[in-house]
PDB file of C-alpha atoms in Angstrom:
ATOM      1  CA  MET A1495     218.347 -32.089 123.485  1.00  0.00           C
ATOM      2  CA  THR A1496     220.588 -34.840 121.609  1.00  0.00           C
ATOM      3  CA  PRO A1497     222.813 -33.371 119.369  1.00  0.00           C
ATOM      4  CA  THR A1498     220.780 -34.725 116.162  1.00  0.00           C
ATOM      5  CA  GLU A1499     217.142 -33.288 117.402  1.00  0.00           C
ATOM      6  CA  LEU A1500     219.511 -29.624 117.284  1.00  0.00           C
ATOM      7  CA  THR A1501     220.722 -30.762 114.189  1.00  0.00           C
ATOM      8  CA  GLN A1502     217.805 -31.440 113.064  1.00  0.00           C
ATOM      9  CA  ALA A1503     216.269 -28.210 114.432  1.00  0.00           C
ATOM     10  CA  LEU A1504     218.028 -26.218 112.476  1.00  0.00           C
ATOM     11  CA  GLN A1505     218.032 -28.141 109.230  1.00  0.00           C
ATOM     12  CA  TRP A1506     213.919 -27.681 109.432  1.00  0.00           C
ATOM     13  CA  ARG A1507     214.641 -23.800 109.962  1.00  0.00           C
ATOM     14  CA  TYR A1508     214.687 -21.885 106.776  1.00  0.00           C
ATOM     15  CA  ALA A1509     214.480 -17.946 106.167  1.00  0.00           C
ATOM     16  CA  THR A1510     210.120 -17.814 105.789  1.00  0.00           C
ATOM     17  CA  LYS A1511     208.872 -16.370 103.209  1.00  0.00           C
ATOM     18  CA  ALA A1512     205.184 -17.114 103.766  1.00  0.00           C
ATOM     19  CA  PHE A1513     204.016 -17.178 107.142  1.00  0.00           C
ATOM     20  CA  ASP A1514     200.203 -18.716 108.110  1.00  0.00           C
ATOM     21  CA  ALA A1515     198.039 -15.340 109.028  1.00  0.00           C
ATOM     22  CA  LYS A1516     195.549 -17.862 111.147  1.00  0.00           C
ATOM     23  CA  LYS A1517     198.671 -20.019 113.292  1.00  0.00           C
ATOM     24  CA  ILE A1518     199.220 -17.561 116.127  1.00  0.00           C
ATOM     25  CA  ILE A1519     202.916 -18.167 118.490  1.00  0.00           C
ATOM     26  CA  ALA A1520     201.179 -19.642 122.023  1.00  0.00           C
ATOM     27  CA  SER A1521     201.829 -16.542 124.887  1.00  0.00           C
ATOM     28  CA  GLU A1522     203.958 -19.127 127.121  1.00  0.00           C
ATOM     29  CA  THR A1523     205.542 -20.001 123.749  1.00  0.00           C
ATOM     30  CA  PHE A1524     206.608 -16.305 123.140  1.00  0.00           C
ATOM     31  CA  ASP A1525     207.462 -14.942 126.264  1.00  0.00           C
ATOM     32  CA  GLY A1526     209.841 -18.177 126.664  1.00  0.00           C
ATOM     33  CA  LEU A1527     211.545 -16.873 122.868  1.00  0.00           C
ATOM     34  CA  LEU A1528     211.848 -13.282 124.057  1.00  0.00           C
ATOM     35  CA  ASP A1529     213.022 -14.746 127.023  1.00  0.00           C
ATOM     36  CA  ALA A1530     215.797 -17.194 125.215  1.00  0.00           C
ATOM     37  CA  ALA A1531     216.200 -12.979 123.405  1.00  0.00           C
ATOM     38  CA  ARG A1532     217.137 -11.213 126.801  1.00  0.00           C
ATOM     39  CA  LEU A1533     219.552 -13.531 128.069  1.00  0.00           C
ATOM     40  CA  SER A1534     221.749 -13.542 124.844  1.00  0.00           C
ATOM     41  CA  PRO A1535     224.963 -12.937 125.615  1.00  0.00           C
ATOM     42  CA  SER A1536     226.610  -9.708 124.853  1.00  0.00           C
ATOM     43  CA  SER A1537     230.347  -8.504 125.531  1.00  0.00           C
ATOM     44  CA  PHE A1538     230.784  -7.247 129.011  1.00  0.00           C
ATOM     45  CA  GLY A1539     227.469  -8.547 129.569  1.00  0.00           C
ATOM     46  CA  LEU A1540     226.010  -4.679 129.089  1.00  0.00           C
ATOM     47  CA  GLN A1541     223.096  -5.993 126.726  1.00  0.00           C
ATOM     48  CA  PRO A1542     222.970  -2.579 124.607  1.00  0.00           C
ATOM     49  CA  TRP A1543     219.909  -3.932 123.272  1.00  0.00           C
ATOM     50  CA  LYS A1544     215.882  -3.270 122.862  1.00  0.00           C
ATOM     51  CA  PHE A1545     213.837  -5.763 121.374  1.00  0.00           C
ATOM     52  CA  LEU A1546     210.225  -4.276 120.475  1.00  0.00           C
ATOM     53  CA  VAL A1547     207.754  -6.580 120.034  1.00  0.00           C
ATOM     54  CA  VAL A1548     204.925  -4.618 117.293  1.00  0.00           C
ATOM     55  CA  ASP A1549     201.558  -5.506 118.328  1.00  0.00           C
ATOM     56  CA  SER A1550     199.720  -2.832 116.378  1.00  0.00           C
ATOM     57  CA  LYS A1551     198.405  -3.863 113.004  1.00  0.00           C
ATOM     58  CA  ASP A1552     198.215  -0.540 112.057  1.00  0.00           C
ATOM     59  CA  LEU A1553     201.896  -0.061 112.631  1.00  0.00           C
ATOM     60  CA  ARG A1554     203.463  -3.306 111.087  1.00  0.00           C
ATOM     61  CA  GLU A1555     201.304  -1.900 107.996  1.00  0.00           C
ATOM     62  CA  LYS A1556     203.663   1.439 108.235  1.00  0.00           C
ATOM     63  CA  LEU A1557     206.660  -0.509 108.477  1.00  0.00           C
ATOM     64  CA  ARG A1558     206.169  -2.964 105.643  1.00  0.00           C
ATOM     65  CA  ALA A1559     205.605   0.081 103.470  1.00  0.00           C
ATOM     66  CA  GLN A1560     209.284   0.905 104.480  1.00  0.00           C
ATOM     67  CA  SER A1561     210.539  -2.941 103.966  1.00  0.00           C
ATOM     68  CA  TRP A1562     210.039  -3.807 100.088  1.00  0.00           C
ATOM     69  CA  ASN A1563     206.482  -4.381 100.745  1.00  0.00           C
ATOM     70  CA  GLN A1564     207.763  -8.169 102.421  1.00  0.00           C
ATOM     71  CA  PRO A1565     204.581  -9.656 103.437  1.00  0.00           C
ATOM     72  CA  GLN A1566     206.487 -11.151 106.274  1.00  0.00           C
ATOM     73  CA  VAL A1567     205.950  -7.762 108.185  1.00  0.00           C
ATOM     74  CA  THR A1568     202.437  -8.150 108.954  1.00  0.00           C
ATOM     75  CA  GLU A1569     201.317 -11.732 108.375  1.00  0.00           C
ATOM     76  CA  ALA A1570     203.493 -13.906 110.652  1.00  0.00           C
ATOM     77  CA  SER A1571     202.441 -13.926 114.151  1.00  0.00           C
ATOM     78  CA  HIS A1572     204.618 -11.889 116.061  1.00  0.00           C
ATOM     79  CA  PHE A1573     207.345  -9.004 114.368  1.00  0.00           C
ATOM     80  CA  VAL A1574     210.063  -7.823 116.578  1.00  0.00           C
ATOM     81  CA  VAL A1575     212.264  -4.827 116.051  1.00  0.00           C
ATOM     82  CA  LEU A1576     215.331  -5.354 117.465  1.00  0.00           C
ATOM     83  CA  ALA A1577     217.215  -1.985 118.545  1.00  0.00           C
ATOM     84  CA  ALA A1578     221.063  -1.244 119.057  1.00  0.00           C
ATOM     85  CA  LYS A1579     222.148   1.644 121.955  1.00  0.00           C
ATOM     86  CA  GLU A1580     224.015   3.879 119.432  1.00  0.00           C
ATOM     87  CA  VAL A1581     226.491   4.952 122.776  1.00  0.00           C
ATOM     88  CA  ILE A1582     227.550   3.486 125.831  1.00  0.00           C
ATOM     89  CA  THR A1583     227.450   5.934 128.264  1.00  0.00           C
ATOM     90  CA  GLY A1584     229.133   5.835 131.611  1.00  0.00           C
ATOM     91  CA  ALA A1585     225.677   5.644 133.802  1.00  0.00           C
ATOM     92  CA  ASP A1586     225.148   2.892 131.327  1.00  0.00           C
ATOM     93  CA  ILE A1587     228.112   1.493 132.634  1.00  0.00           C
ATOM     94  CA  GLN A1588     227.470   2.234 135.940  1.00  0.00           C
ATOM     95  CA  GLU A1589     223.254   0.699 136.111  1.00  0.00           C
ATOM     96  CA  TRP A1590     225.666  -2.762 134.248  1.00  0.00           C
ATOM     97  CA  ILE A1591     227.967  -2.578 137.894  1.00  0.00           C
ATOM     98  CA  ASN A1592     225.009  -1.959 140.211  1.00  0.00           C
ATOM     99  CA  CYS A1593     222.597  -5.727 138.784  1.00  0.00           C
ATOM    100  CA  LEU A1594     225.614  -7.355 138.361  1.00  0.00           C
ATOM    101  CA  ALA A1595     226.712  -6.255 142.403  1.00  0.00           C
ATOM    102  CA  ILE A1596     222.870  -6.741 142.890  1.00  0.00           C
ATOM    103  CA  THR A1597     222.588 -10.245 141.483  1.00  0.00           C
ATOM    104  CA  GLN A1598     225.277 -11.870 142.144  1.00  0.00           C
ATOM    105  CA  GLN A1599     225.624 -10.463 146.327  1.00  0.00           C
ATOM    106  CA  THR A1600     228.883  -8.752 145.036  1.00  0.00           C
ATOM    107  CA  PRO A1601     229.627  -5.801 147.246  1.00  0.00           C
ATOM    108  CA  ILE A1602     230.489  -2.796 144.405  1.00  0.00           C
ATOM    109  CA  ASP A1603     233.874  -1.859 145.330  1.00  0.00           C
ATOM    110  CA  GLN A1604     234.756  -4.949 144.097  1.00  0.00           C
ATOM    111  CA  LEU A1605     233.593  -4.497 140.428  1.00  0.00           C
ATOM    112  CA  ALA A1606     235.708  -1.260 140.491  1.00  0.00           C
ATOM    113  CA  PRO A1607     238.093  -2.871 138.652  1.00  0.00           C
ATOM    114  CA  LEU A1608     236.341  -4.554 136.239  1.00  0.00           C
ATOM    115  CA  GLN A1609     233.811  -0.470 135.949  1.00  0.00           C
ATOM    116  CA  GLY A1610     237.066   0.917 135.377  1.00  0.00           C
ATOM    117  CA  MET A1611     238.184  -1.316 132.498  1.00  0.00           C
ATOM    118  CA  ILE A1612     234.525  -1.838 130.366  1.00  0.00           C
ATOM    119  CA  GLN A1613     234.982   2.294 130.634  1.00  0.00           C
ATOM    120  CA  GLN A1614     238.416   2.177 129.575  1.00  0.00           C
ATOM    121  CA  PHE A1615     237.757   0.183 126.963  1.00  0.00           C
ATOM    122  CA  THR A1616     233.584   1.752 125.482  1.00  0.00           C
ATOM    123  CA  GLY A1617     235.814   5.095 126.257  1.00  0.00           C
ATOM    124  CA  ALA A1618     238.994   4.763 123.384  1.00  0.00           C
ATOM    125  CA  MET A1619     236.073   3.678 120.885  1.00  0.00           C
ATOM    126  CA  SER A1620     234.789   6.588 117.962  1.00  0.00           C
ATOM    127  CA  ALA A1621     230.951   6.908 117.802  1.00  0.00           C
ATOM    128  CA  GLU A1622     231.111   5.008 114.536  1.00  0.00           C
ATOM    129  CA  GLU A1623     233.295   1.870 116.541  1.00  0.00           C
ATOM    130  CA  MET A1624     230.701   2.249 119.181  1.00  0.00           C
ATOM    131  CA  ALA A1625     228.008   2.155 117.179  1.00  0.00           C
ATOM    132  CA  GLN A1626     228.986  -0.417 114.520  1.00  0.00           C
ATOM    133  CA  TRP A1627     230.132  -2.832 117.958  1.00  0.00           C
ATOM    134  CA  ASN A1628     227.043  -2.230 119.631  1.00  0.00           C
ATOM    135  CA  THR A1629     225.042  -3.532 116.087  1.00  0.00           C
ATOM    136  CA  ARG A1630     226.914  -6.395 115.947  1.00  0.00           C
ATOM    137  CA  GLN A1631     226.069  -8.222 119.688  1.00  0.00           C
ATOM    138  CA  VAL A1632     222.045  -7.556 118.586  1.00  0.00           C
ATOM    139  CA  TYR A1633     223.330  -9.613 116.191  1.00  0.00           C
ATOM    140  CA  ILE A1634     224.294 -11.852 118.226  1.00  0.00           C
ATOM    141  CA  ALA A1635     221.207 -11.335 120.388  1.00  0.00           C
ATOM    142  CA  LEU A1636     219.254 -12.127 116.643  1.00  0.00           C
ATOM    143  CA  GLY A1637     221.050 -15.503 116.332  1.00  0.00           C
ATOM    144  CA  GLN A1638     219.632 -16.722 119.719  1.00  0.00           C
ATOM    145  CA  LEU A1639     216.481 -16.213 118.838  1.00  0.00           C
ATOM    146  CA  MET A1640     216.038 -17.868 115.661  1.00  0.00           C
ATOM    147  CA  THR A1641     218.268 -20.542 117.252  1.00  0.00           C
ATOM    148  CA  ALA A1642     215.822 -21.303 120.712  1.00  0.00           C
ATOM    149  CA  ALA A1643     212.483 -20.770 117.579  1.00  0.00           C
ATOM    150  CA  ALA A1644     214.054 -23.956 115.828  1.00  0.00           C
ATOM    151  CA  VAL A1645     213.660 -25.692 118.534  1.00  0.00           C
ATOM    152  CA  LEU A1646     210.397 -24.796 119.820  1.00  0.00           C
ATOM    153  CA  GLY A1647     209.698 -25.516 116.452  1.00  0.00           C
ATOM    154  CA  VAL A1648     208.415 -21.940 115.700  1.00  0.00           C
ATOM    155  CA  ASP A1649     209.906 -20.149 111.920  1.00  0.00           C
ATOM    156  CA  THR A1650     211.599 -17.051 111.605  1.00  0.00           C
ATOM    157  CA  CYS A1651     212.317 -14.467 108.864  1.00  0.00           C
ATOM    158  CA  PRO A1652     215.301 -12.009 109.691  1.00  0.00           C
ATOM    159  CA  LEU A1653     215.070  -8.760 107.591  1.00  0.00           C
ATOM    160  CA  GLU A1654     217.445  -6.571 107.073  1.00  0.00           C
ATOM    161  CA  GLY A1655     215.498  -5.007 104.041  1.00  0.00           C
ATOM    162  CA  ILE A1656     213.919  -2.254 105.128  1.00  0.00           C
ATOM    163  CA  SER A1657     214.675   1.748 106.262  1.00  0.00           C
ATOM    164  CA  ALA A1658     216.193   1.483 109.627  1.00  0.00           C
ATOM    165  CA  ALA A1659     215.222   5.325 109.671  1.00  0.00           C
ATOM    166  CA  SER A1660     211.543   5.234 109.060  1.00  0.00           C
ATOM    167  CA  TYR A1661     211.323   2.358 110.827  1.00  0.00           C
ATOM    168  CA  ASP A1662     213.289   4.809 113.827  1.00  0.00           C
ATOM    169  CA  GLN A1663     210.212   7.063 112.909  1.00  0.00           C
ATOM    170  CA  ILE A1664     207.832   4.913 112.910  1.00  0.00           C
ATOM    171  CA  LEU A1665     208.419   3.006 116.629  1.00  0.00           C
ATOM    172  CA  GLY A1666     209.511   6.701 117.962  1.00  0.00           C
ATOM    173  CA  LEU A1667     212.550   5.748 118.375  1.00  0.00           C
ATOM    174  CA  GLU A1668     214.421   8.930 117.511  1.00  0.00           C
ATOM    175  CA  GLY A1669     216.159  10.873 120.327  1.00  0.00           C
ATOM    176  CA  SER A1670     215.505   7.568 122.439  1.00  0.00           C
ATOM    177  CA  GLY A1671     218.915   6.768 122.374  1.00  0.00           C
ATOM    178  CA  TYR A1672     218.126   3.798 119.796  1.00  0.00           C
ATOM    179  CA  ARG A1673     217.845   2.835 116.985  1.00  0.00           C
ATOM    180  CA  THR A1674     216.594   0.085 114.544  1.00  0.00           C
ATOM    181  CA  ARG A1675     218.846  -2.563 113.489  1.00  0.00           C
ATOM    182  CA  VAL A1676     216.889  -5.572 112.284  1.00  0.00           C
ATOM    183  CA  ALA A1677     214.215  -7.103 112.637  1.00  0.00           C
ATOM    184  CA  CYS A1678     213.105 -11.068 112.810  1.00  0.00           C
ATOM    185  CA  ALA A1679     209.115 -12.133 112.001  1.00  0.00           C
ATOM    186  CA  LEU A1680     207.532 -14.991 114.116  1.00  0.00           C
ATOM    187  CA  GLY A1681     205.204 -17.895 113.368  1.00  0.00           C
ATOM    188  CA  TYR A1682     204.521 -20.313 111.600  1.00  0.00           C
ATOM    189  CA  ARG A1683     204.744 -21.309 107.561  1.00  0.00           C
ATOM    190  CA  SER A1684     202.271 -21.282 105.120  1.00  0.00           C
ATOM    191  CA  ASP A1685     201.348 -24.477 103.339  1.00  0.00           C
ATOM    192  CA  LEU A1686     201.922 -23.077 100.120  1.00  0.00           C
ATOM    193  CA  ASP A1687     205.794 -21.508 100.827  1.00  0.00           C
ATOM    194  CA  LYS A1688     207.292 -23.552  98.075  1.00  0.00           C
ATOM    195  CA  TYR A1689     211.171 -22.894 100.186  1.00  0.00           C
ATOM    196  CA  ALA A1690     209.842 -24.568 102.939  1.00  0.00           C
ATOM    197  CA  THR A1691     210.744 -28.066 101.365  1.00  0.00           C
ATOM    198  CA  ALA A1692     213.835 -26.888  99.631  1.00  0.00           C
ATOM    199  CA  PRO A1693     217.026 -28.674 100.589  1.00  0.00           C
ATOM    200  CA  LYS A1694     219.405 -25.857 102.602  1.00  0.00           C
ATOM    201  CA  ALA A1695     222.525 -25.442 100.972  1.00  0.00           C
ATOM    202  CA  ARG A1696     225.837 -24.994 103.412  1.00  0.00           C
ATOM    203  CA  PHE A1697     228.941 -25.974 102.633  1.00  0.00           C
ATOM    204  CA  ALA A1698     230.673 -29.051 103.594  1.00  0.00           C
ATOM    205  CA  ALA A1699     231.929 -29.286 107.315  1.00  0.00           C
ATOM    206  CA  GLU A1700     235.786 -29.541 105.792  1.00  0.00           C
ATOM    207  CA  LYS A1701     234.999 -26.716 103.795  1.00  0.00           C
ATOM    208  CA  VAL A1702     234.439 -23.969 106.819  1.00  0.00           C
ATOM    209  CA  ILE A1703     235.698 -25.886 109.920  1.00  0.00           C
ATOM    210  CA  GLN A1704     239.521 -25.875 110.564  1.00  0.00           C
ATOM    211  CA  ARG A1705     241.396 -27.812 113.729  1.00  0.00           C
ATOM    212  CA  LEU A1706     244.357 -26.420 114.637  1.00  0.00           C
TER     213      LEU A1706
END
């Protein structure tokens, strides 16, 4: 992909308001998008997230009722809820260190300094600070998911106008250690969506980019 093609894909992308319910994302394509989310960067590589793919029509109807009745929840081909860990525990850090040791074939004792640094960093956070930190990691994954979708010609719409607490209840997240943070509808735009052809309004590069 060339820089021009990347720019074209991002110009094409918009927050889709109306999806064509008859157009379904191919399984191979959707699996690739889930991998894009899974492979997203996160601080220290801790990946404090869970991606819930809501296939159930019944669940999606219930979620729509807790999303200001936004039609994207039920009309899009796929609907993903992004949840963040409430707290990163010592066990979570150990699990990541074990994964790192196996994947990179590194003796686990050589990773002790890294483990100690992560524990010190996370241990200095309040519960609120950690929740906010984990949420920021989830938004990195959301951005990567949406960018990957644009590159593959799949439309998306991020949804923050939702009742996160109600989502948690409906999806069984209560007591799981995860909390809903944002959702994303994925599919293909309807020909009736008037926003599809609206020019993308963005500030000029010189306003938002500063070279030092």
